[in-house]
PDB file of C-alpha atoms in Angstrom:
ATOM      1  CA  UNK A   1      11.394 -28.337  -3.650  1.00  0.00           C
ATOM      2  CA  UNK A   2      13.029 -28.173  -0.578  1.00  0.00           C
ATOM      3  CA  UNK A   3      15.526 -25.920  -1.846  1.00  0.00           C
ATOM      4  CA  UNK A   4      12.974 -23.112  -1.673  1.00  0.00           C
ATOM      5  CA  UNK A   5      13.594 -22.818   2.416  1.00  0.00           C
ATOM      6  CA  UNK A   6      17.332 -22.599   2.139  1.00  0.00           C
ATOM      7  CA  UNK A   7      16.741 -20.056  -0.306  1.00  0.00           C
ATOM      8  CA  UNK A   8      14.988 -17.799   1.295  1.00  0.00           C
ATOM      9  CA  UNK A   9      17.484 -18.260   4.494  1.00  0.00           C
ATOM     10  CA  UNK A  10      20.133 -17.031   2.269  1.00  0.00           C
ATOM     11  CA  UNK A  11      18.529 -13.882   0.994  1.00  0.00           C
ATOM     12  CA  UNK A  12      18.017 -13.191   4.530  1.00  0.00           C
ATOM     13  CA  UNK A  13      21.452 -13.838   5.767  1.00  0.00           C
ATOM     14  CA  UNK A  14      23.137 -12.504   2.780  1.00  0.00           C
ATOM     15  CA  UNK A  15      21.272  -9.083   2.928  1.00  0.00           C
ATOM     16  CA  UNK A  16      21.839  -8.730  -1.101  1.00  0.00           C
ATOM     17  CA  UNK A  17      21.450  -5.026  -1.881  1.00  0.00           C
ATOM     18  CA  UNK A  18      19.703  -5.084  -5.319  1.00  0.00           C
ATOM     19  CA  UNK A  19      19.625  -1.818  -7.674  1.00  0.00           C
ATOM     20  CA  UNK A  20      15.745  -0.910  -8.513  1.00  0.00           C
ATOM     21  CA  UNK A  21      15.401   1.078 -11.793  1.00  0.00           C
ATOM     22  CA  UNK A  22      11.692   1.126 -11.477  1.00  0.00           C
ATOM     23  CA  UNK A  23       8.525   3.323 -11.910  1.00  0.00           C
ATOM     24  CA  UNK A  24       7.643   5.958  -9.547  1.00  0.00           C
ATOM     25  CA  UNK A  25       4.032   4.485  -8.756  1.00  0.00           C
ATOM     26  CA  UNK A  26       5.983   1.751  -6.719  1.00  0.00           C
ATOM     27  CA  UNK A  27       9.798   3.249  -5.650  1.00  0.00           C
ATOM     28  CA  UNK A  28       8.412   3.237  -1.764  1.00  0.00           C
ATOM     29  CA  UNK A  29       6.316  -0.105  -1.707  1.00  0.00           C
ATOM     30  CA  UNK A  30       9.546  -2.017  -3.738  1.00  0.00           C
ATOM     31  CA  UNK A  31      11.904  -0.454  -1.096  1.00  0.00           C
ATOM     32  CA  UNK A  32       9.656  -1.450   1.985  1.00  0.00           C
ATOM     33  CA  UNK A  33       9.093  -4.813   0.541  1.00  0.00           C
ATOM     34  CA  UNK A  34      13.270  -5.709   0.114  1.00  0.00           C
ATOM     35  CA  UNK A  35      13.500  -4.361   3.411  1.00  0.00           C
ATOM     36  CA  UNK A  36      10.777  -6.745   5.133  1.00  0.00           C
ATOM     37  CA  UNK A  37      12.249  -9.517   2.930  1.00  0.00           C
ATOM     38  CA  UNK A  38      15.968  -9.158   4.405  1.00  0.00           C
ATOM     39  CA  UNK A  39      17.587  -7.430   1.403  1.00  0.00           C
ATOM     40  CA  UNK A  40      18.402  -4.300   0.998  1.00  0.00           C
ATOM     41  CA  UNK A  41      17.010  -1.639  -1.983  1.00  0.00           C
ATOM     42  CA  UNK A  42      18.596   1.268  -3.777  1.00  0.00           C
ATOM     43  CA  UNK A  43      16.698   3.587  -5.991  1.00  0.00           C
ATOM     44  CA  UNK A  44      19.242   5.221  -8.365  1.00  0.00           C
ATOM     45  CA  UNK A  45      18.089   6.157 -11.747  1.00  0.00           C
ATOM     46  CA  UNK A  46      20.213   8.877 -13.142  1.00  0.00           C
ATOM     47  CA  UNK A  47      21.910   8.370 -16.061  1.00  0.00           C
ATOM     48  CA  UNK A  48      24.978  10.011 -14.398  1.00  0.00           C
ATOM     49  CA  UNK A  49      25.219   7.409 -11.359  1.00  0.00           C
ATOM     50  CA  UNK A  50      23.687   4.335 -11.990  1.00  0.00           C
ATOM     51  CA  UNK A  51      26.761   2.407 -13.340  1.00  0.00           C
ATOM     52  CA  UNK A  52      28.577   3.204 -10.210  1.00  0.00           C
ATOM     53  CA  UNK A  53      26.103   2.500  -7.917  1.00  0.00           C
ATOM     54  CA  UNK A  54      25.800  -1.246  -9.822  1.00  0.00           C
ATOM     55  CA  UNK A  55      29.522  -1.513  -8.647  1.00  0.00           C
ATOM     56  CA  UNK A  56      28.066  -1.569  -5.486  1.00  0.00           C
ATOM     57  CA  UNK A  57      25.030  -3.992  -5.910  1.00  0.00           C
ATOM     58  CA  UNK A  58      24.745  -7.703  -5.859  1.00  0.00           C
ATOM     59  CA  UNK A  59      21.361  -7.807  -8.467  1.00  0.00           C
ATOM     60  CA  UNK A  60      19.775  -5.210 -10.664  1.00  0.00           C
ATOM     61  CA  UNK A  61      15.994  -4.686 -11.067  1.00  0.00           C
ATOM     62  CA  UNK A  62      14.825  -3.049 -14.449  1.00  0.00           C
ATOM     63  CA  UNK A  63      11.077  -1.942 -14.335  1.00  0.00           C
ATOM     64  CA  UNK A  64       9.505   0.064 -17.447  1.00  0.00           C
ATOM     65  CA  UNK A  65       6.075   1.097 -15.528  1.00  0.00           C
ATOM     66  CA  UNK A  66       6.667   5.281 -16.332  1.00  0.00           C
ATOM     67  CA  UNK A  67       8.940   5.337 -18.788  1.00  0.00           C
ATOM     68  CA  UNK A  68      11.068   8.256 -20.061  1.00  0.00           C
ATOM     69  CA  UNK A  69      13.744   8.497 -22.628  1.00  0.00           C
ATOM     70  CA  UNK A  70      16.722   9.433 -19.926  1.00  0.00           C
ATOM     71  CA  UNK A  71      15.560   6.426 -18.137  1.00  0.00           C
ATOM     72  CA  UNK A  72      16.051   4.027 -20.865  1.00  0.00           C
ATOM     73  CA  UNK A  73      19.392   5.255 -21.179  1.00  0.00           C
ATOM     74  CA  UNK A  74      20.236   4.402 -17.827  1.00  0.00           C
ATOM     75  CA  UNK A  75      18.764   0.803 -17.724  1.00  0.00           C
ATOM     76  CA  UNK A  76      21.179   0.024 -20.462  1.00  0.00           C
ATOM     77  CA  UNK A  77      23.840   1.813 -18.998  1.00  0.00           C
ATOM     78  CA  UNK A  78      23.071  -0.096 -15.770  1.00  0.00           C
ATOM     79  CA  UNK A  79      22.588  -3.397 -17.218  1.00  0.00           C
ATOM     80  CA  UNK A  80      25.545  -3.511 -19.039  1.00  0.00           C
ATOM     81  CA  UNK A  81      27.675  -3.083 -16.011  1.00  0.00           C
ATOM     82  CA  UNK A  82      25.678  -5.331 -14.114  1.00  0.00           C
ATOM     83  CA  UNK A  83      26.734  -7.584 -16.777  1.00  0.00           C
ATOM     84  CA  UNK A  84      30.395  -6.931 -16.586  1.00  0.00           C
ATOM     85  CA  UNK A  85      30.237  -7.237 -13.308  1.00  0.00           C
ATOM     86  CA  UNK A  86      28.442 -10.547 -13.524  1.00  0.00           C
ATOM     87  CA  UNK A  87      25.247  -9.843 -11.452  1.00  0.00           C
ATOM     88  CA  UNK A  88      21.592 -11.121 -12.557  1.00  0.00           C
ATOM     89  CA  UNK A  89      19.586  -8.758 -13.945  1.00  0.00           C
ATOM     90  CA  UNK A  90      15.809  -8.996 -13.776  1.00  0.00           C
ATOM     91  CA  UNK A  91      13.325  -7.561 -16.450  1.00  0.00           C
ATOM     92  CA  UNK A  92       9.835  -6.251 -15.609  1.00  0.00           C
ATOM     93  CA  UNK A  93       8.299  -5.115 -18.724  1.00  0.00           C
ATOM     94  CA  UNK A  94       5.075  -3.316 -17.771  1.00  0.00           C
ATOM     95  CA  UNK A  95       2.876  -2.868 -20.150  1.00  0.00           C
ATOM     96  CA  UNK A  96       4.443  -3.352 -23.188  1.00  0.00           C
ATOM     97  CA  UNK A  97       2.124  -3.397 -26.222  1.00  0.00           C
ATOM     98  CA  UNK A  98       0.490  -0.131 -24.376  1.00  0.00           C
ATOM     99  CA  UNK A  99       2.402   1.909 -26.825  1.00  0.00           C
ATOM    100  CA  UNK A 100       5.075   2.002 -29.600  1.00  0.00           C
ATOM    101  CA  UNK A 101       7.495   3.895 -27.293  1.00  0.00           C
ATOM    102  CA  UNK A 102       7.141   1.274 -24.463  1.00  0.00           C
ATOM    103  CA  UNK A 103       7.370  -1.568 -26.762  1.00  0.00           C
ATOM    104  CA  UNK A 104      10.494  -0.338 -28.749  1.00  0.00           C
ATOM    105  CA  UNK A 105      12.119   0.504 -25.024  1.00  0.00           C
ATOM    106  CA  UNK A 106      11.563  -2.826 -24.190  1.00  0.00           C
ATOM    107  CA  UNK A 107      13.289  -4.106 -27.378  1.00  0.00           C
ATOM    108  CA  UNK A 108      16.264  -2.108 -27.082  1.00  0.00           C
ATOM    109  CA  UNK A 109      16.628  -2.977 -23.398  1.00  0.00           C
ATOM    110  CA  UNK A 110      16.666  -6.527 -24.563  1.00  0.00           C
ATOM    111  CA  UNK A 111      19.178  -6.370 -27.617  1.00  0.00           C
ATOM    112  CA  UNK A 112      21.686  -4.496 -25.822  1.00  0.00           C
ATOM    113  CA  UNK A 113      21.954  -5.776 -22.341  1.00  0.00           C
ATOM    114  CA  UNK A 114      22.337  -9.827 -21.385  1.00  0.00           C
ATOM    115  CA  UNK A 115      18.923 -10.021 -19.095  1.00  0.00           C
ATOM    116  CA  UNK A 116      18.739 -12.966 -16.315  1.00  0.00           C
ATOM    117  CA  UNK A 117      15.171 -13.325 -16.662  1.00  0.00           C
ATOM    118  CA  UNK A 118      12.220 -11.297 -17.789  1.00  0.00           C
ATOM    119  CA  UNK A 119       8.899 -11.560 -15.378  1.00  0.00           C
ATOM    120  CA  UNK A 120       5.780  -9.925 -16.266  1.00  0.00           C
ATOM    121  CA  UNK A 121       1.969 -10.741 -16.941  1.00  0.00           C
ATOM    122  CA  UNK A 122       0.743 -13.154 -20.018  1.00  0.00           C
ATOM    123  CA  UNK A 123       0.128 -10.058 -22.004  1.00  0.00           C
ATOM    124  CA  UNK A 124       3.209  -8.330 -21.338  1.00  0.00           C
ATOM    125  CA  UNK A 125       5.497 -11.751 -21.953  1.00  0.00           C
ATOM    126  CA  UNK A 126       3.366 -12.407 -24.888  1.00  0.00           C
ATOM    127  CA  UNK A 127       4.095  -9.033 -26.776  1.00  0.00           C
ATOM    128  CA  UNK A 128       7.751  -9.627 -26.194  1.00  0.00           C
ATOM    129  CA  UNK A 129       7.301 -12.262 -28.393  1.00  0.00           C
ATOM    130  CA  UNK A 130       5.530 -10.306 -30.926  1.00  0.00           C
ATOM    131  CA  UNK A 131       2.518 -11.618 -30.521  1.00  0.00           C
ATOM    132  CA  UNK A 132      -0.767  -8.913 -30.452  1.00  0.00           C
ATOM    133  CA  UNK A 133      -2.627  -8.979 -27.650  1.00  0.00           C
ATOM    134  CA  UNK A 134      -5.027  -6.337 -26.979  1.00  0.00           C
ATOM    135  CA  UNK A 135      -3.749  -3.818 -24.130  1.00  0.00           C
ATOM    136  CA  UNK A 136      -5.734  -1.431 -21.531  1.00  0.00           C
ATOM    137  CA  UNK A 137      -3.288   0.889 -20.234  1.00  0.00           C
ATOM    138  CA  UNK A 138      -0.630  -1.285 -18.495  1.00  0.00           C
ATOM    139  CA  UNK A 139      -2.536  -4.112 -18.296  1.00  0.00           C
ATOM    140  CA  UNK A 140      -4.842  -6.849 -20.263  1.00  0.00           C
ATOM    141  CA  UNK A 141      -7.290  -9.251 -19.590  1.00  0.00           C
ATOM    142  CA  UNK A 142      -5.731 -11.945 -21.878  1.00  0.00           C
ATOM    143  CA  UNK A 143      -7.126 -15.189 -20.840  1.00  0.00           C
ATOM    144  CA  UNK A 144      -5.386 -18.735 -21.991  1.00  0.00           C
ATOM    145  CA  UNK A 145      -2.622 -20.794 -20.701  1.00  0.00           C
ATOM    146  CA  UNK A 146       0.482 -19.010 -19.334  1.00  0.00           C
ATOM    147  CA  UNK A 147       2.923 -21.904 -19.505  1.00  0.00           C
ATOM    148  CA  UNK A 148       1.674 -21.968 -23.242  1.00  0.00           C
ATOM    149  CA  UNK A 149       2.412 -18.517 -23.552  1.00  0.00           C
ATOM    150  CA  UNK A 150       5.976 -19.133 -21.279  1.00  0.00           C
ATOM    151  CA  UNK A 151       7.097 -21.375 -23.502  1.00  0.00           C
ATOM    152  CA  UNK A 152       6.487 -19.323 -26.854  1.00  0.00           C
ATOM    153  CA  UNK A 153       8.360 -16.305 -25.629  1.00  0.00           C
ATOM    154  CA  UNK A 154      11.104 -18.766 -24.452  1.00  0.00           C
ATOM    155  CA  UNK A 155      11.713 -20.298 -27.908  1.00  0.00           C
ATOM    156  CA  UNK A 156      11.358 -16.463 -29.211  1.00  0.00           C
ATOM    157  CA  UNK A 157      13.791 -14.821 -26.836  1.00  0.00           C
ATOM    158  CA  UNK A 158      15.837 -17.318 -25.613  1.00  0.00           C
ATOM    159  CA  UNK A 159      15.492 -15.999 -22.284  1.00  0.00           C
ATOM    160  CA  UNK A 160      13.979 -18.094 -19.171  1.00  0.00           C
ATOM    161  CA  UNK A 161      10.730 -15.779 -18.009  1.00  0.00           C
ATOM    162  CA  UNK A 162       8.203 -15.987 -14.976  1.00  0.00           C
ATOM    163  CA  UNK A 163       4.721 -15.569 -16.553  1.00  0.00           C
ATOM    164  CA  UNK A 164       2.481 -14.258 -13.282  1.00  0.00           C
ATOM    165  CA  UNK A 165      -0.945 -14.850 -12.980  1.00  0.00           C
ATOM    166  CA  UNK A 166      -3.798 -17.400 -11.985  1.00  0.00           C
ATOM    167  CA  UNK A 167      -1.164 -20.120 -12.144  1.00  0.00           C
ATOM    168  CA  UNK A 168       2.224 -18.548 -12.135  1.00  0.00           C
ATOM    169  CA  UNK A 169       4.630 -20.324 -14.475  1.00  0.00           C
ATOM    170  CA  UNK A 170       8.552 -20.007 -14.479  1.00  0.00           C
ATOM    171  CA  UNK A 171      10.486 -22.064 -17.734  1.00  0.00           C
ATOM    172  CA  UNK A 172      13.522 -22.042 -19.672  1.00  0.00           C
ATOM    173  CA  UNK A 173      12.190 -24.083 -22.198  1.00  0.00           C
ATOM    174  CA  UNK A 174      13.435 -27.353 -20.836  1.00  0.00           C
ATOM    175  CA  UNK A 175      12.330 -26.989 -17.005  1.00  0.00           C
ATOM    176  CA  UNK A 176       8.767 -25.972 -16.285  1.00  0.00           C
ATOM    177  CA  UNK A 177       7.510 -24.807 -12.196  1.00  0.00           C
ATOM    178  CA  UNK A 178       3.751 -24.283 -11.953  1.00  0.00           C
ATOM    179  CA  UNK A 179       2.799 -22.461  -8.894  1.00  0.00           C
ATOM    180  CA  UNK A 180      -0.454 -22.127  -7.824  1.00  0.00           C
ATOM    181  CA  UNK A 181       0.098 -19.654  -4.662  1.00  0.00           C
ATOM    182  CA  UNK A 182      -1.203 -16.334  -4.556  1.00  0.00           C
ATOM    183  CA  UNK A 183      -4.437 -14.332  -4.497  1.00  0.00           C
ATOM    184  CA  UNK A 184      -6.355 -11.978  -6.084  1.00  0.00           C
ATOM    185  CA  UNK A 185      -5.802  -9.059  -4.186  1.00  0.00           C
ATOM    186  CA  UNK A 186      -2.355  -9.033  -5.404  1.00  0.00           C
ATOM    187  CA  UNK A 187      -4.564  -8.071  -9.035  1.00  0.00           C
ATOM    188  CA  UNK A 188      -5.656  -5.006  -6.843  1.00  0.00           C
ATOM    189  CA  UNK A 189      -2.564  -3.200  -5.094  1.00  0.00           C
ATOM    190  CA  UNK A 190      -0.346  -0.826  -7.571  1.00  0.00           C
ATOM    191  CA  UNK A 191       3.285  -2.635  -7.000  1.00  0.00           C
ATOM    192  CA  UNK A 192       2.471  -6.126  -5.954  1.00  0.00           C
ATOM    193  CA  UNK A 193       4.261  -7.457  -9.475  1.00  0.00           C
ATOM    194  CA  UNK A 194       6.723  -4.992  -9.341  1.00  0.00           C
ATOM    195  CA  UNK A 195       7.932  -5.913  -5.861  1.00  0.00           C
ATOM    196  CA  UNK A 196       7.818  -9.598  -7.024  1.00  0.00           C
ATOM    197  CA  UNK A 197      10.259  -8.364  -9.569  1.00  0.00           C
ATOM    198  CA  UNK A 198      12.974  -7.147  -7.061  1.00  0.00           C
ATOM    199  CA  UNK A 199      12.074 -10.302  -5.069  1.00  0.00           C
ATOM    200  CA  UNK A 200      13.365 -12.344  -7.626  1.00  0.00           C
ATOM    201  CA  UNK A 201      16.612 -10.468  -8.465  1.00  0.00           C
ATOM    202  CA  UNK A 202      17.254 -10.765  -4.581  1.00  0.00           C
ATOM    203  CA  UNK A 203      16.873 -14.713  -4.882  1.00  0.00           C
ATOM    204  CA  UNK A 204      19.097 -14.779  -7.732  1.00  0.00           C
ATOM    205  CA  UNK A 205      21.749 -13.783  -6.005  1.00  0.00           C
ATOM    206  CA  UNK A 206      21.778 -16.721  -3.593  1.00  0.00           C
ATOM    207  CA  UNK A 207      24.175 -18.689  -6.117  1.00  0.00           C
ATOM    208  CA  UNK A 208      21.589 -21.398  -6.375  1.00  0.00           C
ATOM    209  CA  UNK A 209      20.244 -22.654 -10.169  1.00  0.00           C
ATOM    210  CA  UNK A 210      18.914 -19.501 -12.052  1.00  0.00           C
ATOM    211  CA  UNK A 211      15.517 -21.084 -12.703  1.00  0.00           C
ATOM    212  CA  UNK A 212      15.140 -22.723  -8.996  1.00  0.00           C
ATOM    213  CA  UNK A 213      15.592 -19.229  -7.646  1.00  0.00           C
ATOM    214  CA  UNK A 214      13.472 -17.610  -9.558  1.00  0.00           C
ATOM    215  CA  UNK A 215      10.609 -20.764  -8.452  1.00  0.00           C
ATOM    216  CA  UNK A 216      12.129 -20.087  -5.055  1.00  0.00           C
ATOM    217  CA  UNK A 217      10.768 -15.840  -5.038  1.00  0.00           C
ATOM    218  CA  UNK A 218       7.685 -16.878  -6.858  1.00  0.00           C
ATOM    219  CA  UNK A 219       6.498 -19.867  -4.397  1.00  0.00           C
ATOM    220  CA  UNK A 220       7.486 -17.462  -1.670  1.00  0.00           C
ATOM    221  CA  UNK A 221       5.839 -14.351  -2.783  1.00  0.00           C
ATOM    222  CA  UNK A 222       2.578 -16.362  -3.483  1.00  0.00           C
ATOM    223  CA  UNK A 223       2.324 -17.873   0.039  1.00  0.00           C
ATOM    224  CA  UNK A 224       3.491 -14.668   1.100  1.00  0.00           C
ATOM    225  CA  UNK A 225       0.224 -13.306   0.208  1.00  0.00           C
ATOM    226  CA  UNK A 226      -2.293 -15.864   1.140  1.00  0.00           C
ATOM    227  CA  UNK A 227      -1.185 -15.265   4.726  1.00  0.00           C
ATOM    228  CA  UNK A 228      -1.540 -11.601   4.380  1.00  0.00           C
ATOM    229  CA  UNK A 229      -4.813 -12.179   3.271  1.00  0.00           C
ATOM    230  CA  UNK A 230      -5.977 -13.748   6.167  1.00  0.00           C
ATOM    231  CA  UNK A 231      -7.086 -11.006   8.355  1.00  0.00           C
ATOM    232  CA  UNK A 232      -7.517  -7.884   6.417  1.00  0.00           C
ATOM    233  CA  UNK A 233     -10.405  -5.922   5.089  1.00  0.00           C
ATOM    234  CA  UNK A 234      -9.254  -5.009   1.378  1.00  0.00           C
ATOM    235  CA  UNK A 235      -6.641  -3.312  -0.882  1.00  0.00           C
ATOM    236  CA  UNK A 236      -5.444  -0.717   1.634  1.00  0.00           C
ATOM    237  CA  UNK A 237      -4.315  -3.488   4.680  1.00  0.00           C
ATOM    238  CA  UNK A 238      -3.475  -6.056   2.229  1.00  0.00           C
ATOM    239  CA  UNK A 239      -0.856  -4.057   0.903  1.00  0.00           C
ATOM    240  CA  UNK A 240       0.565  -3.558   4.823  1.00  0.00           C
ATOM    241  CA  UNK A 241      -0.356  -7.010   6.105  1.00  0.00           C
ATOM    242  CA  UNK A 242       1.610  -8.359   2.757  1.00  0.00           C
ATOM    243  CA  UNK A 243       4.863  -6.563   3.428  1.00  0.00           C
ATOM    244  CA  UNK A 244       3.824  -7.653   7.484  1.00  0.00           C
ATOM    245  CA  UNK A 245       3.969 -11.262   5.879  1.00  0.00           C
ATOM    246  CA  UNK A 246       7.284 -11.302   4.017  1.00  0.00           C
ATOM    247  CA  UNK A 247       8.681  -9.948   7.217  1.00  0.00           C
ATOM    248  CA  UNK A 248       7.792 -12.786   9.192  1.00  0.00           C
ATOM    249  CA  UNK A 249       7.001 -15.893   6.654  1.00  0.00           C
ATOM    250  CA  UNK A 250       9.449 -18.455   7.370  1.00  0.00           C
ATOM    251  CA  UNK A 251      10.623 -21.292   5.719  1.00  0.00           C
ATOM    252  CA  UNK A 252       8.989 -23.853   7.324  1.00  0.00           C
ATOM    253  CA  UNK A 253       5.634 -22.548   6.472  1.00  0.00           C
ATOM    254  CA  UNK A 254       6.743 -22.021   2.648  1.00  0.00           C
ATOM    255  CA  UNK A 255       7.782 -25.393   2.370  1.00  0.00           C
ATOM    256  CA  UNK A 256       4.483 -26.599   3.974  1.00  0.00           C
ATOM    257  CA  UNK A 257       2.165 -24.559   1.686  1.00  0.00           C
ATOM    258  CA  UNK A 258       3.691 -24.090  -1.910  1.00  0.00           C
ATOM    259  CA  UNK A 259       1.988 -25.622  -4.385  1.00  0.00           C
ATOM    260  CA  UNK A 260       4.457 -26.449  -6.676  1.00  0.00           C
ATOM    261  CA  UNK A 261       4.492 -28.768  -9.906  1.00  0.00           C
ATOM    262  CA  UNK A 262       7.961 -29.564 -12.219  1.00  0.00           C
ATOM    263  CA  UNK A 263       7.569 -30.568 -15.556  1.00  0.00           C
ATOM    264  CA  UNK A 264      10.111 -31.403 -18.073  1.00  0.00           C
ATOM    265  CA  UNK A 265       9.042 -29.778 -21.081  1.00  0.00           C
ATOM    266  CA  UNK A 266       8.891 -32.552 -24.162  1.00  0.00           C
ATOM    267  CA  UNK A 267      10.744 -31.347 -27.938  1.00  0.00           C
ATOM    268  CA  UNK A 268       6.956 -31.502 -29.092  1.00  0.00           C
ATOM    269  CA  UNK A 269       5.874 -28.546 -27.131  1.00  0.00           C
ATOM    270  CA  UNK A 270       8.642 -26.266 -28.045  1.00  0.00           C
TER     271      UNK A 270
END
């Protein structure tokens, strides 16, 4: 996918400045990371703002990690101007399942604004799709095939999604990327997924194929981290030496490293 390295020199060239309504665990660590990546991040969230500020921005970022009932109000307030307005709009559901509240956010984010893409863990993707998996928290320790699981939620939603994990997986239902970048450490620094989030709303704007972008952030991302991981002594420098990585990773060395299967997905599976 040689796409992937043009991609990633538009982002950079572009500067896209994409809207983050995200938790405040990871409001820095997202901000640093579009930085290092070439974009640029703002962090509105108030209900009173955040459609005017989407005037401004060229992607929106929607991230239900700490949840409140005023923010809700102003995802859907945001999204549905970034859909006026024509701009992708990227949806991280963290832990959903954890609790009714989060789960019935989720849903009413969904119904009421037109979402580019949802991206999120097989546990969060799978209760989406109404399907009960066990939860701890924010997270789960659901084990199984993720492009199994992609392609459920697809034919549920209607939505493309990114399902992150061992083997990252990004469908529509017809197109299938398997990536196999990325390490474990990402597993072990609060943010990683939710600065892959923003990553992908900032390759979405590049004007390229919805689905190829989102491959594009992924692939990147994943490689992203296996250089970071090269010289670093655990959680605390790999979260540096990652955002030191998507600084500097260029697209010669994506190109050379993704692993990176496409599979047309057959009537039969879906």
């Amino acid at each position: 996918m040689s796409e992937i390295a043009t991609m990633i020199n538009k982002v950079r060239h572009k500067q896209p400045l994409v809207h983050n309504i995200t938790n405040q665990v990871v409001v820095n660590f997202t901000a640093n990371g579009l930085y290092a990546l070439g974009a640029a991040p703002v962090m509105a969230n108030a209900v009173e703002e955040v459609a005017d500020m989407v005037k401004n921005a060229d992607a929106l970022s929607l991230n239900i990690g700490t949840l409140t009932t005023p923010q809700v109000e102003a995802m859907i307030i945001a999204g549905k101007a970034a859909n006026e307005k024509g701009i992708p709009v990227v949806l991280d559901p963290v832990g959903v399942g954890a609790t009714p509240f989060r789960t019935e956010a989720a849903q009413k984010i969904l119904k009421e604004v037109d979402i580019s893409i949802v991206r999120g863990n097989a546990g969060e993707i799978s209760h989406l799709a109404g399907l009960d998996i066990p939860m701890k928290g924010v997270d789960t320790n659901l084990k199984g095939d993720n492009r199994e699981v992609a392609l459920k939620v697809v034919k549920q939603l209607g939505l493309p999604v990114i399902v992150t994990g061992k083997q990252d997986v990004i469908t529509d239902g017809k197109r299938c990327y398997l990536i196999d970048n990325g390490v474990e450490l990402l597993t072990k620094v609060t943010g990683a997924g939710c600065l892959l989030s923003s990553v992908v709303a900032a390759f979405l704007t590049t004007g390229d194929d919805l689905l190829e972008a989102a491959t594009g952030a992924v692939g990147f991302y994943g490689v992203a981290s296996e250089v970071a991981a090269e010289h670093i002594s655990g959680p605390g420098s790999f979260q540096i030496a990652l955002l030191d990585a998507i600084y500097q990773l260029n697209s010669d060395v994506v190109k050379d490293t993704i692993k990176l299967d496409h599979i047309i997905v057959s009537e039969k599976e879906m």
